[in-house]
Amino acid sequence: MAISDAIIKDLALAMKSGDKVGMSVLRMLKSDLKYKQIELGHELSDDECIAVLSTALKKRNEAVESFQKAGRQDLAAAEQAEIAVIRKYLPAELDDASLLAMIQSAIAECKASTPADIGAVMKILMPKVRGRADGRKVNELVRKSLGG
């Protein structure tokens, strides 16, 4: 089942069960997907859906960090609940060992050797890990692998 279809189906279930967080998040995701579909002018593939969901997840993660810095644990917890809903539609996260193996493969592919080559490595790597690893974490690991 396509990701967008699963979201629509789960939205109906959330409405029937009265799951307010689920309804809110799934409506937002449905809207984001529709906007992207209109922007691109065609039905979204699962990879395009994952990109939209990854953006939504990144926004929530940044909000959690901001709320925690401000001492607003109640708002951070609400964002965490939304993150849990979004994660259900994304591929499983990569563990560090798998991620490091992919980084080494990308470094070898573009023959990177210095921290100046981070951009080239990230260009190869990000499409492969989108939705499965945080971009900041990937960047840090690439930087360490290249000695930066």
XYZ file of C-alpha atoms in Angstrom:
148
model
C 0.000 0.000 0.000
C 1.314 3.451 -0.892
C 2.270 5.728 1.981
C -0.317 8.347 1.028
C -3.051 5.693 0.916
C -2.007 4.382 4.326
C -2.196 7.896 5.777
C -5.710 8.418 4.405
C -6.845 5.020 5.722
C -5.305 5.660 9.148
C -6.854 9.135 9.274
C -10.301 7.570 8.906
C -9.488 5.107 11.694
C -8.205 7.913 13.944
C -11.402 9.883 13.347
C -13.545 6.878 14.245
C -11.572 6.148 17.399
C -11.357 9.795 18.504
C -7.536 9.883 18.486
C -7.002 13.653 18.542
C -3.207 13.585 18.108
C -3.462 11.065 15.298
C -6.175 13.047 13.554
C -4.228 16.283 13.806
C -0.948 14.858 12.556
C -2.492 12.758 9.797
C -4.531 15.719 8.523
C -1.360 17.789 8.437
C 0.521 15.042 6.593
C -2.319 14.596 4.119
C -2.296 18.338 3.477
C 1.494 18.456 3.054
C 1.353 15.563 0.592
C -1.438 17.228 -1.380
C 0.511 20.502 -1.605
C 3.576 18.633 -2.854
C 1.453 16.740 -5.378
C 0.025 20.019 -6.716
C 3.510 21.555 -6.816
C 4.946 18.647 -8.800
C 1.856 18.122 -10.945
C 1.680 14.334 -10.579
C 0.870 11.588 -8.086
C 3.617 11.252 -5.509
C 5.848 8.215 -5.446
C 6.724 6.647 -2.106
C 10.183 8.285 -2.275
C 8.579 11.708 -2.717
C 6.205 10.958 0.169
C 9.171 9.979 2.335
C 10.842 13.303 1.516
C 7.721 15.203 2.641
C 7.442 13.129 5.819
C 11.150 13.585 6.545
C 10.689 17.343 6.372
C 7.757 17.153 8.781
C 9.804 14.966 11.133
C 12.741 17.364 11.017
C 10.471 20.280 11.949
C 9.131 18.344 14.931
C 12.614 17.360 16.099
C 13.756 20.995 15.940
C 10.654 22.052 17.867
C 11.376 19.460 20.576
C 14.909 20.830 20.970
C 13.615 24.402 21.205
C 10.932 23.527 23.740
C 13.387 21.581 25.887
C 15.839 24.494 25.891
C 13.003 26.769 26.964
C 11.998 24.364 29.743
C 8.610 23.575 28.197
C 8.473 19.828 28.700
C 4.706 19.774 28.110
C 5.092 21.139 24.570
C 8.106 18.923 23.921
C 6.053 15.876 24.921
C 3.284 16.907 22.517
C 5.804 17.169 19.687
C 7.224 13.751 20.651
C 3.742 12.272 20.297
C 3.493 13.753 16.801
C 6.933 12.370 15.948
C 5.750 8.880 16.922
C 2.828 9.151 14.480
C 5.041 10.369 11.620
C 7.673 7.648 12.211
C 5.086 4.930 11.513
C 5.143 5.919 7.829
C 8.905 6.205 7.418
C 11.343 3.347 6.807
C 13.165 1.965 9.853
C 16.086 4.069 11.027
C 19.579 2.914 10.155
C 21.809 1.769 12.980
C 25.250 3.357 13.301
C 27.093 0.383 11.798
C 24.941 0.381 8.648
C 25.199 4.134 8.359
C 28.995 4.069 8.692
C 29.193 1.355 6.028
C 27.115 3.501 3.657
C 29.315 6.521 4.414
C 32.490 4.558 3.637
C 30.922 3.338 0.395
C 29.988 6.895 -0.623
C 33.475 8.174 0.263
C 35.023 5.461 -1.909
C 32.564 6.158 -4.735
C 33.474 9.843 -5.011
C 37.110 9.328 -3.961
C 36.791 11.853 -1.129
C 39.785 12.376 1.107
C 39.498 15.757 2.840
C 36.793 17.649 4.734
C 36.419 19.827 1.627
C 34.788 16.805 -0.073
C 31.883 16.600 2.407
C 29.459 18.097 -0.112
C 30.214 15.448 -2.722
C 29.796 12.640 -0.197
C 26.523 14.086 1.141
C 25.170 14.441 -2.410
C 25.658 10.712 -2.967
C 24.583 9.658 0.518
C 21.460 11.679 1.326
C 19.139 10.185 -1.311
C 20.020 6.735 0.044
C 19.400 7.555 3.714
C 16.524 10.046 3.427
C 13.921 9.237 6.039
C 16.174 6.630 7.615
C 18.796 8.870 9.264
C 18.995 12.426 10.558
C 20.889 14.701 8.170
C 22.848 16.376 10.953
C 24.003 13.022 12.299
C 25.003 11.902 8.796
C 26.944 15.131 8.265
C 28.788 14.724 11.590
C 29.745 11.126 10.785
C 30.920 12.074 7.285
C 32.968 14.935 8.758
C 34.605 12.557 11.278
C 35.260 9.961 8.583
C 37.042 12.566 6.446
C 39.099 13.799 9.381
C 37.251 17.089 9.893
